[in-house]
Amino acid sequence: MPADLASADPARLVVRLENRLGALEQVKAKAEKEIDRLGTEMARANEDLARAFPQVRQLDEARDRAARLDQQLQEAARAQLPDNRSESVDGTVLGGVVAGAPSAL
């Protein structure tokens, strides 16, 4: 038995133990409440994941428009290049000619 317990007043020890037990009950209640809250939040998140994305049509339309605009920009850039060069604005190969490679003139 530790020295402080041997010399301690038994009534004070009982009070201290009761206080600690009360604090543990509060911690337990708080943890259980948090578990319930997180379980509810998880259920809502799973419901949201199961639902279809509501703006999927607008997203697809925006992607299609972006692709068309990109194509128009590529065509406009190609129209401004000399006839013997066919590189894109971003430096990729168009028509078999590598961007930055010397031409075979």
GROMACS .gro file of N, CA and C in nm:
model
  315
    1MET      N    1   0.084  -0.117   0.000
    1MET     CA    2   0.000   0.000   0.000
    1MET      C    3   0.090   0.124   0.000
    2PRO      N    4   0.065   0.221  -0.089
    2PRO     CA    5   0.147   0.342  -0.090
    2PRO      C    6   0.137   0.417   0.043
    3ALA      N    7   0.240   0.491   0.075
    3ALA     CA    8   0.248   0.561   0.203
    3ALA      C    9   0.137   0.662   0.220
    4ASP      N   10   0.097   0.735   0.112
    4ASP     CA   11  -0.007   0.837   0.128
    4ASP      C   12  -0.143   0.774   0.155
    5LEU      N   13  -0.168   0.652   0.106
    5LEU     CA   14  -0.294   0.583   0.133
    5LEU      C   15  -0.298   0.532   0.277
    6ALA      N   16  -0.187   0.484   0.327
    6ALA     CA   17  -0.181   0.430   0.464
    6ALA      C   18  -0.209   0.538   0.566
    7SER      N   19  -0.163   0.659   0.539
    7SER     CA   20  -0.180   0.767   0.635
    7SER      C   21  -0.305   0.852   0.608
    8ALA      N   22  -0.376   0.827   0.500
    8ALA     CA   23  -0.491   0.909   0.463
    8ALA      C   24  -0.612   0.874   0.547
    9ASP      N   25  -0.696   0.973   0.564
    9ASP     CA   26  -0.823   0.956   0.634
    9ASP      C   27  -0.916   0.874   0.545
   10PRO      N   28  -0.970   0.764   0.593
   10PRO     CA   29  -1.057   0.680   0.510
   10PRO      C   30  -1.179   0.755   0.455
   11ALA      N   31  -1.234   0.845   0.530
   11ALA     CA   32  -1.351   0.921   0.484
   11ALA      C   33  -1.313   1.008   0.364
   12ARG      N   34  -1.196   1.070   0.370
   12ARG     CA   35  -1.150   1.154   0.258
   12ARG      C   36  -1.123   1.069   0.134
   13LEU      N   37  -1.070   0.949   0.154
   13LEU     CA   38  -1.045   0.859   0.042
   13LEU      C   39  -1.176   0.822  -0.027
   14VAL      N   40  -1.278   0.796   0.054
   14VAL     CA   41  -1.409   0.761  -0.003
   14VAL      C   42  -1.463   0.879  -0.084
   15VAL      N   43  -1.450   1.000  -0.033
   15VAL     CA   44  -1.498   1.119  -0.104
   15VAL      C   45  -1.421   1.136  -0.235
   16ARG      N   46  -1.292   1.118  -0.230
   16ARG     CA   47  -1.211   1.131  -0.352
   16ARG      C   48  -1.251   1.026  -0.455
   17LEU      N   49  -1.271   0.903  -0.411
   17LEU     CA   50  -1.312   0.797  -0.504
   17LEU      C   51  -1.450   0.827  -0.563
   18GLU      N   52  -1.542   0.876  -0.482
   18GLU     CA   53  -1.676   0.912  -0.532
   18GLU      C   54  -1.667   1.024  -0.636
   19ASN      N   55  -1.580   1.121  -0.610
   19ASN     CA   56  -1.562   1.231  -0.707
   19ASN      C   57  -1.507   1.180  -0.839
   20ARG      N   58  -1.411   1.091  -0.829
   20ARG     CA   59  -1.354   1.034  -0.952
   20ARG      C   60  -1.456   0.951  -1.027
   21LEU      N   61  -1.535   0.873  -0.956
   21LEU     CA   62  -1.639   0.793  -1.022
   21LEU      C   63  -1.741   0.884  -1.089
   22GLY      N   64  -1.777   0.993  -1.023
   22GLY     CA   65  -1.871   1.089  -1.082
   22GLY      C   66  -1.815   1.150  -1.209
   23ALA      N   67  -1.688   1.183  -1.207
   23ALA     CA   68  -1.624   1.240  -1.325
   23ALA      C   69  -1.620   1.137  -1.437
   24LEU      N   70  -1.595   1.011  -1.403
   24LEU     CA   71  -1.593   0.907  -1.506
   24LEU      C   72  -1.731   0.888  -1.568
   25GLU      N   73  -1.834   0.898  -1.488
   25GLU     CA   74  -1.970   0.888  -1.540
   25GLU      C   75  -1.999   1.002  -1.638
   26GLN      N   76  -1.950   1.121  -1.607
   26GLN     CA   77  -1.969   1.236  -1.697
   26GLN      C   78  -1.893   1.213  -1.828
   27VAL      N   79  -1.771   1.162  -1.819
   27VAL     CA   80  -1.691   1.135  -1.939
   27VAL      C   81  -1.761   1.030  -2.023
   28LYS      N   82  -1.813   0.926  -1.958
   28LYS     CA   83  -1.882   0.819  -2.030
   28LYS      C   84  -2.007   0.874  -2.099
   29ALA      N   85  -2.086   0.954  -2.030
   29ALA     CA   86  -2.208   1.010  -2.088
   29ALA      C   87  -2.174   1.100  -2.207
   30LYS      N   88  -2.069   1.180  -2.192
   30LYS     CA   89  -2.028   1.268  -2.301
   30LYS      C   90  -1.981   1.187  -2.422
   31ALA      N   91  -1.906   1.080  -2.399
   31ALA     CA   92  -1.857   0.996  -2.507
   31ALA      C   93  -1.973   0.926  -2.578
   32GLU      N   94  -2.071   0.877  -2.502
   32GLU     CA   95  -2.187   0.811  -2.562
   32GLU      C   96  -2.268   0.908  -2.646
   33LYS      N   97  -2.282   1.031  -2.598
   33LYS     CA   98  -2.355   1.134  -2.673
   33LYS      C   99  -2.282   1.167  -2.804
   34GLU      N  100  -2.150   1.175  -2.797
   34GLU     CA  101  -2.069   1.203  -2.916
   34GLU      C  102  -2.078   1.088  -3.016
   35ILE      N  103  -2.078   0.965  -2.966
   35ILE     CA  104  -2.091   0.847  -3.054
   35ILE      C  105  -2.225   0.852  -3.127
   36ASP      N  106  -2.332   0.885  -3.055
   36ASP     CA  107  -2.464   0.895  -3.118
   36ASP      C  108  -2.466   1.004  -3.224
   37ARG      N  109  -2.407   1.120  -3.193
   37ARG     CA  110  -2.405   1.232  -3.287
   37ARG      C  111  -2.328   1.194  -3.414
   38LEU      N  112  -2.213   1.130  -3.395
   38LEU     CA  113  -2.133   1.091  -3.511
   38LEU      C  114  -2.201   0.981  -3.593
   39GLY      N  115  -2.274   0.892  -3.526
   39GLY     CA  116  -2.349   0.789  -3.598
   39GLY      C  117  -2.456   0.851  -3.686
   40THR      N  118  -2.526   0.951  -3.632
   40THR     CA  119  -2.627   1.022  -3.711
   40THR      C  120  -2.563   1.095  -3.829
   41GLU      N  121  -2.451   1.159  -3.804
   41GLU     CA  122  -2.380   1.230  -3.911
   41GLU      C  123  -2.333   1.134  -4.019
   42MET      N  124  -2.286   1.016  -3.980
   42MET     CA  125  -2.241   0.917  -4.076
   42MET      C  126  -2.358   0.867  -4.160
   43ALA      N  127  -2.474   0.845  -4.097
   43ALA     CA  128  -2.591   0.799  -4.171
   43ALA      C  129  -2.633   0.903  -4.274
   44ARG      N  130  -2.632   1.030  -4.236
   44ARG     CA  131  -2.666   1.137  -4.331
   44ARG      C  132  -2.566   1.143  -4.446
   45ALA      N  133  -2.439   1.129  -4.414
   45ALA     CA  134  -2.336   1.132  -4.519
   45ALA      C  135  -2.354   1.015  -4.616
   46ASN      N  136  -2.387   0.898  -4.565
   46ASN     CA  137  -2.410   0.782  -4.652
   46ASN      C  138  -2.532   0.804  -4.740
   47GLU      N  139  -2.637   0.867  -4.688
   47GLU     CA  140  -2.754   0.899  -4.769
   47GLU      C  141  -2.717   0.996  -4.881
   48ASP      N  142  -2.635   1.095  -4.848
   48ASP     CA  143  -2.591   1.192  -4.949
   48ASP      C  144  -2.510   1.123  -5.059
   49LEU      N  145  -2.424   1.029  -5.020
   49LEU     CA  146  -2.343   0.957  -5.118
   49LEU      C  147  -2.428   0.870  -5.209
   50ALA      N  148  -2.538   0.818  -5.157
   50ALA     CA  149  -2.624   0.730  -5.236
   50ALA      C  150  -2.706   0.807  -5.339
   51ARG      N  151  -2.728   0.936  -5.313
   51ARG     CA  152  -2.807   1.017  -5.406
   51ARG      C  153  -2.724   1.057  -5.526
   52ALA      N  154  -2.792   1.073  -5.639
   52ALA     CA  155  -2.725   1.119  -5.761
   52ALA      C  156  -2.687   1.266  -5.745
   53PHE      N  157  -2.580   1.304  -5.812
   53PHE     CA  158  -2.536   1.444  -5.811
   53PHE      C  159  -2.642   1.528  -5.882
   54PRO      N  160  -2.705   1.625  -5.812
   54PRO     CA  161  -2.819   1.695  -5.870
   54PRO      C  162  -2.786   1.780  -5.993
   55GLN      N  163  -2.665   1.826  -6.006
   55GLN     CA  164  -2.629   1.912  -6.118
   55GLN      C  165  -2.550   1.837  -6.225
   56VAL      N  166  -2.571   1.707  -6.236
   56VAL     CA  167  -2.493   1.627  -6.331
   56VAL      C  168  -2.516   1.674  -6.475
   57ARG      N  169  -2.638   1.712  -6.508
   57ARG     CA  170  -2.666   1.758  -6.645
   57ARG      C  171  -2.590   1.888  -6.674
   58GLN      N  172  -2.594   1.982  -6.579
   58GLN     CA  173  -2.522   2.108  -6.601
   58GLN      C  174  -2.372   2.084  -6.610
   59LEU      N  175  -2.321   1.991  -6.529
   59LEU     CA  176  -2.179   1.960  -6.533
   59LEU      C  177  -2.140   1.902  -6.669
   60ASP      N  178  -2.221   1.809  -6.719
   60ASP     CA  179  -2.192   1.751  -6.851
   60ASP      C  180  -2.197   1.858  -6.961
   61GLU      N  181  -2.296   1.948  -6.953
   61GLU     CA  182  -2.305   2.055  -7.052
   61GLU      C  183  -2.183   2.147  -7.045
   62ALA      N  184  -2.139   2.180  -6.924
   62ALA     CA  185  -2.022   2.266  -6.908
   62ALA      C  186  -1.897   2.198  -6.963
   63ARG      N  187  -1.882   2.068  -6.939
   63ARG     CA  188  -1.767   1.995  -6.991
   63ARG      C  189  -1.769   1.992  -7.144
   64ASP      N  190  -1.889   1.968  -7.200
   64ASP     CA  191  -1.901   1.968  -7.347
   64ASP      C  192  -1.865   2.104  -7.404
   65ARG      N  193  -1.915   2.209  -7.342
   65ARG     CA  194  -1.885   2.346  -7.390
   65ARG      C  195  -1.736   2.375  -7.380
   66ALA      N  196  -1.674   2.334  -7.270
   66ALA     CA  197  -1.530   2.355  -7.255
   66ALA      C  198  -1.453   2.281  -7.363
   67ALA      N  199  -1.496   2.160  -7.395
   67ALA     CA  200  -1.429   2.082  -7.501
   67ALA      C  201  -1.445   2.151  -7.636
   68ARG      N  202  -1.566   2.202  -7.665
   68ARG     CA  203  -1.587   2.273  -7.792
   68ARG      C  204  -1.502   2.400  -7.798
   69LEU      N  205  -1.495   2.473  -7.688
   69LEU     CA  206  -1.413   2.595  -7.685
   69LEU      C  207  -1.266   2.562  -7.705
   70ASP      N  208  -1.222   2.454  -7.641
   70ASP     CA  209  -1.083   2.413  -7.658
   70ASP      C  210  -1.055   2.378  -7.803
   71GLN      N  211  -1.147   2.307  -7.866
   71GLN     CA  212  -1.131   2.272  -8.007
   71GLN      C  213  -1.126   2.398  -8.093
   72GLN      N  214  -1.212   2.494  -8.066
   72GLN     CA  215  -1.213   2.619  -8.144
   72GLN      C  216  -1.082   2.695  -8.125
   73LEU      N  217  -1.031   2.697  -8.002
   73LEU     CA  218  -0.903   2.764  -7.977
   73LEU      C  219  -0.789   2.694  -8.053
   74GLN      N  220  -0.789   2.561  -8.052
   74GLN     CA  221  -0.687   2.487  -8.125
   74GLN      C  222  -0.695   2.518  -8.274
   75GLU      N  223  -0.815   2.520  -8.329
   75GLU     CA  224  -0.832   2.550  -8.470
   75GLU      C  225  -0.789   2.693  -8.503
   76ALA      N  226  -0.821   2.789  -8.416
   76ALA     CA  227  -0.782   2.928  -8.439
   76ALA      C  228  -0.630   2.941  -8.433
   77ALA      N  229  -0.567   2.871  -8.339
   77ALA     CA  230  -0.421   2.876  -8.328
   77ALA      C  231  -0.357   2.811  -8.450
   78ARG      N  232  -0.413   2.701  -8.496
   78ARG     CA  233  -0.360   2.632  -8.613
   78ARG      C  234  -0.370   2.721  -8.737
   79ALA      N  235  -0.478   2.796  -8.747
   79ALA     CA  236  -0.498   2.883  -8.863
   79ALA      C  237  -0.394   2.994  -8.866
   80GLN      N  238  -0.338   3.030  -8.754
   80GLN     CA  239  -0.239   3.137  -8.748
   80GLN      C  240  -0.097   3.087  -8.770
   81LEU      N  241  -0.075   2.956  -8.770
   81LEU     CA  242   0.058   2.901  -8.791
   81LEU      C  243   0.089   2.896  -8.940
   82PRO      N  244   0.217   2.903  -8.977
   82PRO     CA  245   0.254   2.884  -9.118
   82PRO      C  246   0.208   2.746  -9.164
   83ASP      N  247   0.189   2.730  -9.294
   83ASP     CA  248   0.136   2.605  -9.349
   83ASP      C  249   0.219   2.482  -9.317
   84ASN      N  250   0.350   2.495  -9.300
   84ASN     CA  251   0.434   2.377  -9.278
   84ASN      C  252   0.445   2.338  -9.131
   85ARG      N  253   0.378   2.407  -9.042
   85ARG     CA  254   0.385   2.374  -8.898
   85ARG      C  255   0.246   2.334  -8.852
   86SER      N  256   0.238   2.231  -8.773
   86SER     CA  257   0.109   2.182  -8.726
   86SER      C  258   0.112   2.153  -8.577
   87GLU      N  259   0.171   2.239  -8.499
   87GLU     CA  260   0.173   2.215  -8.355
   87GLU      C  261   0.055   2.286  -8.290
   88SER      N  262   0.014   2.234  -8.179
   88SER     CA  263  -0.098   2.295  -8.107
   88SER      C  264  -0.046   2.406  -8.017
   89VAL      N  265  -0.141   2.477  -7.957
   89VAL     CA  266  -0.105   2.586  -7.866
   89VAL      C  267  -0.029   2.533  -7.746
   90ASP      N  268  -0.065   2.414  -7.699
   90ASP     CA  269   0.000   2.360  -7.580
   90ASP      C  270   0.127   2.280  -7.613
   91GLY      N  271   0.169   2.277  -7.740
   91GLY     CA  272   0.295   2.214  -7.777
   91GLY      C  273   0.283   2.068  -7.813
   92THR      N  274   0.162   2.013  -7.820
   92THR     CA  275   0.149   1.873  -7.858
   92THR      C  276   0.156   1.861  -8.010
   93VAL      N  277   0.166   1.739  -8.056
   93VAL     CA  278   0.181   1.713  -8.199
   93VAL      C  279   0.046   1.717  -8.268
   94LEU      N  280   0.038   1.789  -8.377
   94LEU     CA  281  -0.080   1.789  -8.463
   94LEU      C  282  -0.031   1.765  -8.605
   95GLY      N  283  -0.089   1.674  -8.673
   95GLY     CA  284  -0.053   1.649  -8.813
   95GLY      C  285   0.085   1.592  -8.830
   96GLY      N  286   0.142   1.528  -8.729
   96GLY     CA  287   0.269   1.459  -8.742
   96GLY      C  288   0.392   1.545  -8.723
   97VAL      N  289   0.382   1.671  -8.693
   97VAL     CA  290   0.497   1.757  -8.673
   97VAL      C  291   0.512   1.782  -8.524
   98VAL      N  292   0.629   1.765  -8.469
   98VAL     CA  293   0.655   1.785  -8.327
   98VAL      C  294   0.681   1.933  -8.302
   99ALA      N  295   0.620   1.985  -8.199
   99ALA     CA  296   0.640   2.125  -8.163
   99ALA      C  297   0.786   2.150  -8.132
  100GLY      N  298   0.842   2.254  -8.190
  100GLY     CA  299   0.980   2.292  -8.162
  100GLY      C  300   1.083   2.216  -8.244
  101ALA      N  301   1.043   2.115  -8.318
  101ALA     CA  302   1.138   2.039  -8.399
  101ALA      C  303   1.166   2.116  -8.527
  102PRO      N  304   1.287   2.110  -8.579
  102PRO     CA  305   1.319   2.181  -8.704
  102PRO      C  306   1.236   2.124  -8.818
  103SER      N  307   1.192   2.210  -8.903
  103SER     CA  308   1.112   2.165  -9.018
  103SER      C  309   1.203   2.109  -9.124
  104ALA      N  310   1.146   2.026  -9.212
  104ALA     CA  311   1.225   1.959  -9.315
  104ALA      C  312   1.224   2.040  -9.444
  105LEU      N  313   1.239   2.168  -9.437
  105LEU     CA  314   1.241   2.254  -9.557
  105LEU      C  315   1.373   2.256  -9.623
   0.00000   0.00000   0.00000
